[in-house]
């Protein structure tokens, strides 16, 4: 177990002490008047973060539980689903969707380019029967950002539903479901929302919920309609169908309070400023960003090591010599880049400075060796 190491991976993140503390309280019942009020307030916090007035769901599990719940609850078998995939997590959406929804079409796009709105427009004109589009906002495997607002505008023009995997972006990168025309948005507790792993989060705009609320969906645990049914049926004592992971839920609530106290705009600015700061510090040391500003995700900062050093060596030397945990690249970026989670409390000079210092030492060592 890597206890005592500083976590700078792209989630799960280092938790603030007040958030961590929430997980060591004695367990309270997940029902009754006090719990129900607390649960509803927490969903209200989530609504403010997603920026929607529609229903939100906090499902025990990870982000993938939210993705699977969204896919299986928001589509009817005859609805065409189009997935635009430009990275490892785009491919993950394909895997999940194909396990639930046969009528899925995949457009595989270059992994080194942000999805162009024109590409989506063209696909919607060419492929018949598409009712929903599914994309990743911040492609955590490579640190590439897709232009959700522009893709949302194309979906609006074509009258199709937009479903967004915002697992590594919500709370760290500008996102507004109503303004950006994001119909269904999925995230998770363990990244920019400052909570621990344990909950998959799904938000649905009211106008969309009105349409899908009567859908007959497969399964029970991951059916949003079933979650809503229990919210209504057991509303005043147990407004969810299953036992909630109370420590994780409480910690997420504390994280959300921190998020809302800082304010969404201030948060988006802080994550962008800190990503820029990290690049300003590391570029002179020979570490270059994989993507230019504008298409680079501010929450998952991907860097290429200087000549003569491998991404793998950077990750393992930081771990073994400096007790700093960052992540290697994934998918096509496996041996090319390393990734830093610039998320929540990790997005600060205090957290990132030790990394910059260590990266400076590694680059100096490699110059001496060559
Ligand atoms: C963009 C994206 N999608 C999906 C996932 C899968 O989330 P989870 O591991 O919480 O199921 C991740 C996890 O890192 C992610 O970054």
mmCIF file of C-alpha atoms and ligand atoms in Angstrom:
data_model
loop_
_atom_site.group_PDB
_atom_site.id
_atom_site.type_symbol
_atom_site.label_atom_id
_atom_site.label_comp_id
_atom_site.label_asym_id
_atom_site.label_seq_id
_atom_site.Cartn_x
_atom_site.Cartn_y
_atom_site.Cartn_z
ATOM 1 C CA UNK A 1 0.000 0.000 0.000
ATOM 2 C CA UNK A 2 1.372 3.420 -0.895
ATOM 3 C CA UNK A 3 0.510 5.196 2.352
ATOM 4 C CA UNK A 4 2.517 8.325 3.030
ATOM 5 C CA UNK A 5 2.969 9.260 -0.626
ATOM 6 C CA UNK A 6 1.671 12.531 -2.062
ATOM 7 C CA UNK A 7 -1.154 11.828 -4.476
ATOM 8 C CA UNK A 8 -1.048 13.867 -7.679
ATOM 9 C CA UNK A 9 -2.759 11.369 -9.985
ATOM 10 C CA UNK A 10 -5.862 12.341 -12.018
ATOM 11 C CA UNK A 11 -8.200 10.957 -9.393
ATOM 12 C CA UNK A 12 -8.809 9.779 -6.852
ATOM 13 C CA UNK A 13 -7.386 12.907 -5.311
ATOM 14 C CA UNK A 14 -5.807 13.940 -2.042
ATOM 15 C CA UNK A 15 -8.676 14.914 0.252
ATOM 16 C CA UNK A 16 -8.739 18.009 2.410
ATOM 17 C CA UNK A 17 -8.615 17.087 6.134
ATOM 18 C CA UNK A 18 -12.185 18.298 6.728
ATOM 19 C CA UNK A 19 -13.424 16.004 3.936
ATOM 20 C CA UNK A 20 -11.384 13.056 5.170
ATOM 21 C CA UNK A 21 -12.698 13.649 8.683
ATOM 22 C CA UNK A 22 -16.275 13.175 7.501
ATOM 23 C CA UNK A 23 -15.491 9.514 6.851
ATOM 24 C CA UNK A 24 -14.541 8.633 10.400
ATOM 25 C CA UNK A 25 -17.840 9.535 12.069
ATOM 26 C CA UNK A 26 -19.811 6.614 13.481
ATOM 27 C CA UNK A 27 -22.258 5.323 10.894
ATOM 28 C CA UNK A 28 -25.718 6.921 10.963
ATOM 29 C CA UNK A 29 -28.848 5.346 9.450
ATOM 30 C CA UNK A 30 -29.413 6.002 5.766
ATOM 31 C CA UNK A 31 -33.085 6.729 6.394
ATOM 32 C CA UNK A 32 -35.285 8.821 8.624
ATOM 33 C CA UNK A 33 -36.106 12.502 8.679
ATOM 34 C CA UNK A 34 -32.611 13.847 9.400
ATOM 35 C CA UNK A 35 -30.946 11.708 6.724
ATOM 36 C CA UNK A 36 -33.636 12.498 4.164
ATOM 37 C CA UNK A 37 -33.231 16.262 4.635
ATOM 38 C CA UNK A 38 -29.447 15.929 4.414
ATOM 39 C CA UNK A 39 -29.702 13.729 1.303
ATOM 40 C CA UNK A 40 -32.010 16.160 -0.460
ATOM 41 C CA UNK A 41 -29.787 19.132 0.378
ATOM 42 C CA UNK A 42 -26.826 17.229 -1.044
ATOM 43 C CA UNK A 43 -28.663 16.575 -4.304
ATOM 44 C CA UNK A 44 -29.439 20.300 -4.386
ATOM 45 C CA UNK A 45 -25.698 21.059 -4.059
ATOM 46 C CA UNK A 46 -25.084 18.724 -6.990
ATOM 47 C CA UNK A 47 -27.753 20.504 -9.033
ATOM 48 C CA UNK A 48 -25.906 23.775 -8.488
ATOM 49 C CA UNK A 49 -22.630 22.204 -9.576
ATOM 50 C CA UNK A 50 -24.100 20.615 -12.719
ATOM 51 C CA UNK A 51 -26.081 23.809 -13.311
ATOM 52 C CA UNK A 52 -29.425 22.228 -13.939
ATOM 53 C CA UNK A 53 -32.802 22.226 -12.248
ATOM 54 C CA UNK A 54 -33.473 18.639 -13.327
ATOM 55 C CA UNK A 55 -33.163 15.434 -11.302
ATOM 56 C CA UNK A 56 -29.760 14.274 -10.096
ATOM 57 C CA UNK A 57 -28.762 10.828 -8.902
ATOM 58 C CA UNK A 58 -25.883 9.739 -6.652
ATOM 59 C CA UNK A 59 -25.454 6.043 -7.274
ATOM 60 C CA UNK A 60 -23.177 3.879 -5.123
ATOM 61 C CA UNK A 61 -20.304 2.755 -7.319
ATOM 62 C CA UNK A 62 -17.844 4.641 -9.460
ATOM 63 C CA UNK A 63 -18.263 6.958 -12.438
ATOM 64 C CA UNK A 64 -18.865 3.947 -14.667
ATOM 65 C CA UNK A 65 -22.020 3.107 -12.696
ATOM 66 C CA UNK A 66 -23.262 6.582 -13.627
ATOM 67 C CA UNK A 67 -22.330 6.045 -17.276
ATOM 68 C CA UNK A 68 -24.081 2.699 -17.439
ATOM 69 C CA UNK A 69 -27.155 4.076 -15.641
ATOM 70 C CA UNK A 70 -27.370 7.023 -18.045
ATOM 71 C CA UNK A 71 -26.999 4.893 -21.157
ATOM 72 C CA UNK A 72 -29.518 2.291 -20.077
ATOM 73 C CA UNK A 73 -32.085 4.772 -18.760
ATOM 74 C CA UNK A 74 -32.133 7.517 -21.384
ATOM 75 C CA UNK A 75 -32.535 5.505 -24.583
ATOM 76 C CA UNK A 76 -35.177 3.225 -26.013
ATOM 77 C CA UNK A 77 -33.964 0.153 -27.941
ATOM 78 C CA UNK A 78 -34.799 1.743 -31.310
ATOM 79 C CA UNK A 79 -32.946 5.027 -30.564
ATOM 80 C CA UNK A 80 -29.674 5.378 -32.458
ATOM 81 C CA UNK A 81 -26.745 6.308 -30.193
ATOM 82 C CA UNK A 82 -23.673 7.902 -31.761
ATOM 83 C CA UNK A 83 -20.418 7.822 -29.811
ATOM 84 C CA UNK A 84 -17.578 10.078 -30.895
ATOM 85 C CA UNK A 85 -14.470 8.467 -29.440
ATOM 86 C CA UNK A 86 -11.038 10.080 -29.464
ATOM 87 C CA UNK A 87 -9.229 8.270 -26.697
ATOM 88 C CA UNK A 88 -9.192 5.471 -24.154
ATOM 89 C CA UNK A 89 -12.222 6.718 -22.208
ATOM 90 C CA UNK A 90 -14.142 7.271 -25.443
ATOM 91 C CA UNK A 91 -13.492 3.578 -26.127
ATOM 92 C CA UNK A 92 -14.680 2.810 -22.610
ATOM 93 C CA UNK A 93 -17.989 4.510 -23.472
ATOM 94 C CA UNK A 94 -18.214 2.237 -26.495
ATOM 95 C CA UNK A 95 -17.685 -0.855 -24.327
ATOM 96 C CA UNK A 96 -20.307 0.210 -21.803
ATOM 97 C CA UNK A 97 -22.818 1.305 -24.435
ATOM 98 C CA UNK A 98 -22.467 -1.877 -26.472
ATOM 99 C CA UNK A 99 -23.136 -3.957 -23.376
ATOM 100 C CA UNK A 100 -26.467 -2.176 -22.911
ATOM 101 C CA UNK A 101 -27.576 -0.731 -26.210
ATOM 102 C CA UNK A 102 -27.291 -2.610 -29.502
ATOM 103 C CA UNK A 103 -28.206 0.384 -31.640
ATOM 104 C CA UNK A 104 -24.829 2.074 -31.147
ATOM 105 C CA UNK A 105 -22.720 3.656 -33.895
ATOM 106 C CA UNK A 106 -19.108 4.586 -33.243
ATOM 107 C CA UNK A 107 -17.076 7.249 -35.013
ATOM 108 C CA UNK A 108 -13.429 6.743 -34.125
ATOM 109 C CA UNK A 109 -11.605 10.042 -34.419
ATOM 110 C CA UNK A 110 -7.903 10.927 -34.173
ATOM 111 C CA UNK A 111 -6.699 10.762 -30.584
ATOM 112 C CA UNK A 112 -4.571 13.862 -31.011
ATOM 113 C CA UNK A 113 -7.396 16.179 -32.065
ATOM 114 C CA UNK A 114 -10.267 17.729 -30.209
ATOM 115 C CA UNK A 115 -13.611 16.780 -31.817
ATOM 116 C CA UNK A 116 -14.572 19.396 -34.415
ATOM 117 C CA UNK A 117 -18.239 20.473 -34.324
ATOM 118 C CA UNK A 118 -18.235 20.060 -38.104
ATOM 119 C CA UNK A 119 -17.348 16.375 -37.686
ATOM 120 C CA UNK A 120 -20.406 15.895 -35.487
ATOM 121 C CA UNK A 121 -22.615 17.868 -37.882
ATOM 122 C CA UNK A 122 -21.412 15.753 -40.792
ATOM 123 C CA UNK A 123 -22.002 12.501 -38.887
ATOM 124 C CA UNK A 124 -25.533 13.551 -37.937
ATOM 125 C CA UNK A 125 -26.287 14.364 -41.573
ATOM 126 C CA UNK A 126 -24.903 11.042 -42.812
ATOM 127 C CA UNK A 127 -26.208 8.561 -40.239
ATOM 128 C CA UNK A 128 -29.940 7.989 -39.964
ATOM 129 C CA UNK A 129 -31.894 7.529 -36.770
ATOM 130 C CA UNK A 130 -29.439 9.089 -34.297
ATOM 131 C CA UNK A 131 -31.324 10.212 -31.189
ATOM 132 C CA UNK A 132 -28.382 10.797 -28.862
ATOM 133 C CA UNK A 133 -24.695 11.665 -28.986
ATOM 134 C CA UNK A 134 -22.266 10.516 -26.312
ATOM 135 C CA UNK A 135 -18.827 12.090 -25.802
ATOM 136 C CA UNK A 136 -16.115 12.541 -23.191
ATOM 137 C CA UNK A 137 -15.496 16.130 -22.090
ATOM 138 C CA UNK A 138 -11.975 15.833 -20.653
ATOM 139 C CA UNK A 139 -10.312 12.704 -22.146
ATOM 140 C CA UNK A 140 -8.332 11.766 -19.044
ATOM 141 C CA UNK A 141 -6.144 9.227 -20.869
ATOM 142 C CA UNK A 142 -4.371 11.894 -22.908
ATOM 143 C CA UNK A 143 -5.354 15.241 -21.387
ATOM 144 C CA UNK A 144 -7.346 16.288 -24.461
ATOM 145 C CA UNK A 145 -10.383 18.527 -24.044
ATOM 146 C CA UNK A 146 -13.430 18.280 -26.309
ATOM 147 C CA UNK A 147 -15.460 21.448 -27.053
ATOM 148 C CA UNK A 148 -18.674 20.551 -25.279
ATOM 149 C CA UNK A 149 -20.390 23.886 -25.776
ATOM 150 C CA UNK A 150 -19.932 23.794 -29.579
ATOM 151 C CA UNK A 151 -20.944 20.130 -29.732
ATOM 152 C CA UNK A 152 -24.020 21.025 -27.658
ATOM 153 C CA UNK A 153 -24.947 23.709 -30.197
ATOM 154 C CA UNK A 154 -24.782 21.147 -33.034
ATOM 155 C CA UNK A 155 -26.968 18.728 -31.055
ATOM 156 C CA UNK A 156 -29.482 21.514 -30.478
ATOM 157 C CA UNK A 157 -29.568 22.306 -34.253
ATOM 158 C CA UNK A 158 -30.274 18.642 -34.990
ATOM 159 C CA UNK A 159 -32.668 18.026 -32.120
ATOM 160 C CA UNK A 160 -30.621 15.153 -30.674
ATOM 161 C CA UNK A 161 -29.795 14.494 -27.046
ATOM 162 C CA UNK A 162 -26.244 15.174 -25.806
ATOM 163 C CA UNK A 163 -24.849 12.868 -23.103
ATOM 164 C CA UNK A 164 -21.496 13.915 -21.641
ATOM 165 C CA UNK A 165 -18.922 12.028 -19.594
ATOM 166 C CA UNK A 166 -17.700 14.849 -17.351
ATOM 167 C CA UNK A 167 -15.971 12.535 -14.873
ATOM 168 C CA UNK A 168 -12.645 14.384 -14.926
ATOM 169 C CA UNK A 169 -14.035 17.845 -15.663
ATOM 170 C CA UNK A 170 -17.063 18.649 -13.470
ATOM 171 C CA UNK A 171 -15.996 21.066 -10.759
ATOM 172 C CA UNK A 172 -12.702 21.964 -12.485
ATOM 173 C CA UNK A 173 -13.616 23.025 -16.024
ATOM 174 C CA UNK A 174 -16.441 25.282 -17.116
ATOM 175 C CA UNK A 175 -19.609 23.268 -17.537
ATOM 176 C CA UNK A 176 -23.218 24.437 -17.477
ATOM 177 C CA UNK A 177 -25.793 21.865 -18.530
ATOM 178 C CA UNK A 178 -28.555 24.331 -19.332
ATOM 179 C CA UNK A 179 -26.466 26.871 -21.230
ATOM 180 C CA UNK A 180 -24.348 24.280 -23.044
ATOM 181 C CA UNK A 181 -27.313 22.094 -23.986
ATOM 182 C CA UNK A 182 -25.967 19.059 -22.137
ATOM 183 C CA UNK A 183 -29.021 16.854 -21.658
ATOM 184 C CA UNK A 184 -27.479 14.170 -19.488
ATOM 185 C CA UNK A 185 -24.210 14.601 -17.641
ATOM 186 C CA UNK A 186 -22.226 12.000 -15.727
ATOM 187 C CA UNK A 187 -19.505 12.534 -13.164
ATOM 188 C CA UNK A 188 -17.995 10.876 -10.102
ATOM 189 C CA UNK A 189 -17.226 11.782 -6.517
ATOM 190 C CA UNK A 190 -13.451 11.255 -6.571
ATOM 191 C CA UNK A 191 -12.062 13.945 -8.855
ATOM 192 C CA UNK A 192 -12.760 17.685 -9.094
ATOM 193 C CA UNK A 193 -15.688 17.532 -6.664
ATOM 194 C CA UNK A 194 -13.221 16.963 -3.821
ATOM 195 C CA UNK A 195 -14.784 13.754 -2.536
ATOM 196 C CA UNK A 196 -13.585 10.157 -2.111
ATOM 197 C CA UNK A 197 -14.306 7.322 -4.573
ATOM 198 C CA UNK A 198 -17.717 5.700 -4.126
ATOM 199 C CA UNK A 199 -20.453 7.496 -6.037
ATOM 200 C CA UNK A 200 -21.378 7.790 -9.692
ATOM 201 C CA UNK A 201 -23.316 10.991 -10.365
ATOM 202 C CA UNK A 202 -25.892 11.574 -13.084
ATOM 203 C CA UNK A 203 -27.863 14.728 -13.856
ATOM 204 C CA UNK A 204 -30.703 14.980 -16.365
ATOM 205 C CA UNK A 205 -32.283 18.197 -17.617
ATOM 206 C CA UNK A 206 -35.964 18.533 -16.688
ATOM 207 C CA UNK A 207 -37.093 18.778 -20.313
ATOM 208 C CA UNK A 208 -35.357 15.474 -21.040
ATOM 209 C CA UNK A 209 -36.570 13.795 -17.857
ATOM 210 C CA UNK A 210 -40.170 14.560 -18.810
ATOM 211 C CA UNK A 211 -39.582 12.580 -21.998
ATOM 212 C CA UNK A 212 -37.724 9.625 -20.508
ATOM 213 C CA UNK A 213 -39.394 9.233 -17.112
ATOM 214 C CA UNK A 214 -41.826 6.604 -18.382
ATOM 215 C CA UNK A 215 -39.210 4.589 -20.298
ATOM 216 C CA UNK A 216 -39.085 0.901 -19.450
ATOM 217 C CA UNK A 217 -35.401 0.353 -18.778
ATOM 218 C CA UNK A 218 -33.450 -2.846 -18.319
ATOM 219 C CA UNK A 219 -32.111 -3.747 -14.882
ATOM 220 C CA UNK A 220 -33.040 -2.324 -11.492
ATOM 221 C CA UNK A 221 -29.961 -1.007 -9.709
ATOM 222 C CA UNK A 222 -28.866 1.211 -12.585
ATOM 223 C CA UNK A 223 -32.320 2.326 -13.687
ATOM 224 C CA UNK A 224 -32.755 6.065 -13.098
ATOM 225 C CA UNK A 225 -36.512 5.546 -13.393
ATOM 226 C CA UNK A 226 -36.294 3.094 -10.501
ATOM 227 C CA UNK A 227 -34.252 5.572 -8.431
ATOM 228 C CA UNK A 228 -36.892 8.218 -9.091
ATOM 229 C CA UNK A 229 -39.687 5.810 -8.228
ATOM 230 C CA UNK A 230 -38.166 5.210 -4.785
ATOM 231 C CA UNK A 231 -37.506 8.931 -4.293
ATOM 232 C CA UNK A 232 -41.215 9.525 -4.791
ATOM 233 C CA UNK A 233 -42.528 6.390 -3.075
ATOM 234 C CA UNK A 234 -40.300 6.488 0.036
ATOM 235 C CA UNK A 235 -39.648 10.212 -0.142
ATOM 236 C CA UNK A 236 -39.983 11.132 3.518
ATOM 237 C CA UNK A 237 -37.867 8.374 5.050
ATOM 238 C CA UNK A 238 -35.635 6.517 2.523
ATOM 239 C CA UNK A 239 -35.559 8.426 -0.783
ATOM 240 C CA UNK A 240 -33.334 5.971 -2.668
ATOM 241 C CA UNK A 241 -33.727 2.270 -3.395
ATOM 242 C CA UNK A 242 -30.558 0.966 -1.683
ATOM 243 C CA UNK A 243 -28.351 1.505 1.372
ATOM 244 C CA UNK A 244 -26.085 4.475 0.712
ATOM 245 C CA UNK A 245 -22.301 4.353 1.353
ATOM 246 C CA UNK A 246 -22.666 6.824 4.210
ATOM 247 C CA UNK A 247 -18.995 7.762 4.793
ATOM 248 C CA UNK A 248 -18.397 8.421 1.091
ATOM 249 C CA UNK A 249 -21.663 10.309 0.777
ATOM 250 C CA UNK A 250 -20.879 12.523 3.781
ATOM 251 C CA UNK A 251 -17.404 13.233 2.498
ATOM 252 C CA UNK A 252 -18.750 14.095 -0.930
ATOM 253 C CA UNK A 253 -21.205 16.483 0.719
ATOM 254 C CA UNK A 254 -18.343 18.197 2.540
ATOM 255 C CA UNK A 255 -16.432 18.364 -0.753
ATOM 256 C CA UNK A 256 -19.439 19.918 -2.470
ATOM 257 C CA UNK A 257 -19.741 22.525 0.257
ATOM 258 C CA UNK A 258 -16.129 23.470 -0.370
ATOM 259 C CA UNK A 259 -16.786 23.595 -4.121
ATOM 260 C CA UNK A 260 -19.812 25.865 -3.743
ATOM 261 C CA UNK A 261 -18.123 28.055 -1.171
ATOM 262 C CA UNK A 262 -15.277 28.739 -3.576
ATOM 263 C CA UNK A 263 -17.776 29.352 -6.390
ATOM 264 C CA UNK A 264 -17.836 27.659 -9.771
ATOM 265 C CA UNK A 265 -16.337 30.512 -11.782
ATOM 266 C CA UNK A 266 -13.498 30.941 -9.268
ATOM 267 C CA UNK A 267 -12.825 27.207 -9.416
ATOM 268 C CA UNK A 268 -12.688 27.044 -13.183
ATOM 269 C CA UNK A 269 -10.263 30.006 -13.097
ATOM 270 C CA UNK A 270 -8.088 28.412 -10.411
ATOM 271 C CA UNK A 271 -7.742 25.121 -12.291
ATOM 272 C CA UNK A 272 -6.894 26.966 -15.542
ATOM 273 C CA UNK A 273 -4.411 29.259 -13.756
ATOM 274 C CA UNK A 274 -2.689 26.355 -12.017
ATOM 275 C CA UNK A 275 -2.438 24.320 -15.237
ATOM 276 C CA UNK A 276 -0.800 27.350 -16.879
ATOM 277 C CA UNK A 277 1.523 27.798 -13.874
ATOM 278 C CA UNK A 278 2.597 24.160 -14.030
ATOM 279 C CA UNK A 279 3.443 24.470 -17.730
ATOM 280 C CA UNK A 280 5.338 27.716 -17.175
ATOM 281 C CA UNK A 281 7.404 25.998 -14.516
ATOM 282 C CA UNK A 282 8.061 22.743 -16.351
ATOM 283 C CA UNK A 283 8.566 23.910 -19.974
ATOM 284 C CA UNK A 284 11.981 25.510 -19.234
ATOM 285 C CA UNK A 285 12.981 22.174 -17.668
ATOM 286 C CA UNK A 286 12.285 20.392 -20.966
ATOM 287 C CA UNK A 287 8.837 18.923 -20.219
ATOM 288 C CA UNK A 288 6.489 19.886 -23.020
ATOM 289 C CA UNK A 289 2.694 19.816 -23.019
ATOM 290 C CA UNK A 290 1.122 17.141 -25.189
ATOM 291 C CA UNK A 291 -1.600 19.561 -26.349
ATOM 292 C CA UNK A 292 -1.644 23.329 -26.817
ATOM 293 C CA UNK A 293 -3.701 25.622 -24.593
ATOM 294 C CA UNK A 294 -7.342 25.613 -25.611
ATOM 295 C CA UNK A 295 -7.471 21.885 -26.396
ATOM 296 C CA UNK A 296 -5.488 20.780 -23.339
ATOM 297 C CA UNK A 297 -7.524 19.732 -20.325
ATOM 298 C CA UNK A 298 -6.638 21.904 -17.329
ATOM 299 C CA UNK A 299 -7.549 19.148 -14.871
ATOM 300 C CA UNK A 300 -5.452 16.356 -16.416
ATOM 301 C CA UNK A 301 -2.156 17.928 -17.424
ATOM 302 C CA UNK A 302 -0.261 15.664 -19.837
ATOM 303 C CA UNK A 303 3.442 16.300 -20.368
ATOM 304 C CA UNK A 304 6.156 14.704 -22.509
ATOM 305 C CA UNK A 305 9.494 14.104 -20.800
ATOM 306 C CA UNK A 306 12.701 15.704 -22.064
ATOM 307 C CA UNK A 307 14.855 13.818 -24.593
ATOM 308 C CA UNK A 308 16.616 10.819 -23.088
ATOM 309 C CA UNK A 309 13.979 10.236 -20.414
ATOM 310 C CA UNK A 310 10.935 7.973 -20.685
ATOM 311 C CA UNK A 311 7.511 8.744 -19.248
ATOM 312 C CA UNK A 312 7.719 5.487 -17.326
ATOM 313 C CA UNK A 313 11.014 6.504 -15.724
ATOM 314 C CA UNK A 314 9.552 9.867 -14.670
ATOM 315 C CA UNK A 315 6.607 8.151 -12.983
ATOM 316 C CA UNK A 316 8.710 5.536 -11.200
ATOM 317 C CA UNK A 317 11.515 7.876 -10.114
ATOM 318 C CA UNK A 318 9.028 10.386 -8.712
ATOM 319 C CA UNK A 319 7.424 7.554 -6.778
ATOM 320 C CA UNK A 320 10.582 5.856 -5.549
ATOM 321 C CA UNK A 321 12.837 8.858 -4.939
ATOM 322 C CA UNK A 322 10.367 11.640 -4.090
ATOM 323 C CA UNK A 323 7.252 9.797 -2.825
ATOM 324 C CA UNK A 324 5.169 11.639 -5.401
ATOM 325 C CA UNK A 325 2.477 9.748 -7.298
ATOM 326 C CA UNK A 326 1.626 10.865 -10.810
ATOM 327 C CA UNK A 327 0.238 8.707 -13.647
ATOM 328 C CA UNK A 328 1.598 7.404 -16.926
ATOM 329 C CA UNK A 329 -0.190 7.975 -20.220
ATOM 330 C CA UNK A 330 -2.976 5.609 -21.280
ATOM 331 C CA UNK A 331 -4.039 4.132 -24.598
ATOM 332 C CA UNK A 332 -2.041 5.674 -27.457
ATOM 333 C CA UNK A 333 -0.250 7.901 -24.954
ATOM 334 C CA UNK A 334 0.961 5.024 -22.806
ATOM 335 C CA UNK A 335 4.694 5.437 -23.455
ATOM 336 C CA UNK A 336 4.528 9.017 -24.653
ATOM 337 C CA UNK A 337 3.374 11.137 -21.764
ATOM 338 C CA UNK A 338 2.809 11.295 -18.041
ATOM 339 C CA UNK A 339 -0.233 12.868 -16.428
ATOM 340 C CA UNK A 340 -0.725 15.071 -13.409
ATOM 341 C CA UNK A 341 -4.090 15.458 -11.698
ATOM 342 C CA UNK A 342 -4.628 19.195 -11.335
ATOM 343 C CA UNK A 343 -7.828 18.648 -9.430
ATOM 344 C CA UNK A 344 -9.441 20.102 -6.330
ATOM 345 C CA UNK A 345 -6.950 20.617 -3.486
ATOM 346 C CA UNK A 346 -4.145 19.282 -5.719
ATOM 347 C CA UNK A 347 -4.627 22.338 -7.918
ATOM 348 C CA UNK A 348 -2.485 24.666 -5.827
ATOM 349 C CA UNK A 349 1.097 25.909 -5.769
ATOM 350 C CA UNK A 350 1.599 24.226 -2.397
ATOM 351 C CA UNK A 351 0.699 20.819 -3.878
ATOM 352 C CA UNK A 352 2.393 21.195 -7.248
ATOM 353 C CA UNK A 353 5.624 22.868 -6.124
ATOM 354 C CA UNK A 354 7.238 19.616 -4.835
ATOM 355 C CA UNK A 355 6.479 18.075 -8.223
ATOM 356 C CA UNK A 356 8.135 20.954 -10.083
ATOM 357 C CA UNK A 357 11.196 20.694 -7.833
ATOM 358 C CA UNK A 358 11.462 16.943 -8.380
ATOM 359 C CA UNK A 359 10.981 17.267 -12.148
ATOM 360 C CA UNK A 360 13.810 19.839 -12.105
ATOM 361 C CA UNK A 361 16.104 17.319 -10.388
ATOM 362 C CA UNK A 362 15.236 14.579 -12.886
ATOM 363 C CA UNK A 363 15.895 16.816 -15.860
ATOM 364 C CA UNK A 364 19.224 17.987 -14.379
ATOM 365 C CA UNK A 365 20.259 14.346 -13.765
ATOM 366 C CA UNK A 366 19.449 13.407 -17.362
ATOM 367 C CA UNK A 367 21.540 16.339 -18.687
ATOM 368 C CA UNK A 368 24.495 15.238 -16.567
ATOM 369 C CA UNK A 369 24.153 11.663 -17.811
ATOM 370 C CA UNK A 370 24.003 12.630 -21.515
HETATM 371 C C1 LIG B 1 -13.188 10.529 -18.502
HETATM 372 C C2 LIG B 1 -13.390 9.302 -17.659
HETATM 373 N N1 LIG B 1 -14.407 8.487 -17.936
HETATM 374 C C3 LIG B 1 -14.654 7.380 -17.208
HETATM 375 C C4 LIG B 1 -13.835 7.045 -16.145
HETATM 376 C C5 LIG B 1 -14.146 5.826 -15.329
HETATM 377 O O1 LIG B 1 -14.541 6.243 -14.068
HETATM 378 P P1 LIG B 1 -14.586 5.238 -12.809
HETATM 379 O O2 LIG B 1 -13.232 4.634 -12.696
HETATM 380 O O3 LIG B 1 -14.918 6.164 -11.667
HETATM 381 O O4 LIG B 1 -15.633 4.246 -13.081
HETATM 382 C C6 LIG B 1 -12.750 7.861 -15.824
HETATM 383 C C7 LIG B 1 -11.854 7.514 -14.711
HETATM 384 O O5 LIG B 1 -10.790 8.007 -14.559
HETATM 385 C C8 LIG B 1 -12.531 9.026 -16.596
HETATM 386 O O6 LIG B 1 -11.509 9.845 -16.310
#
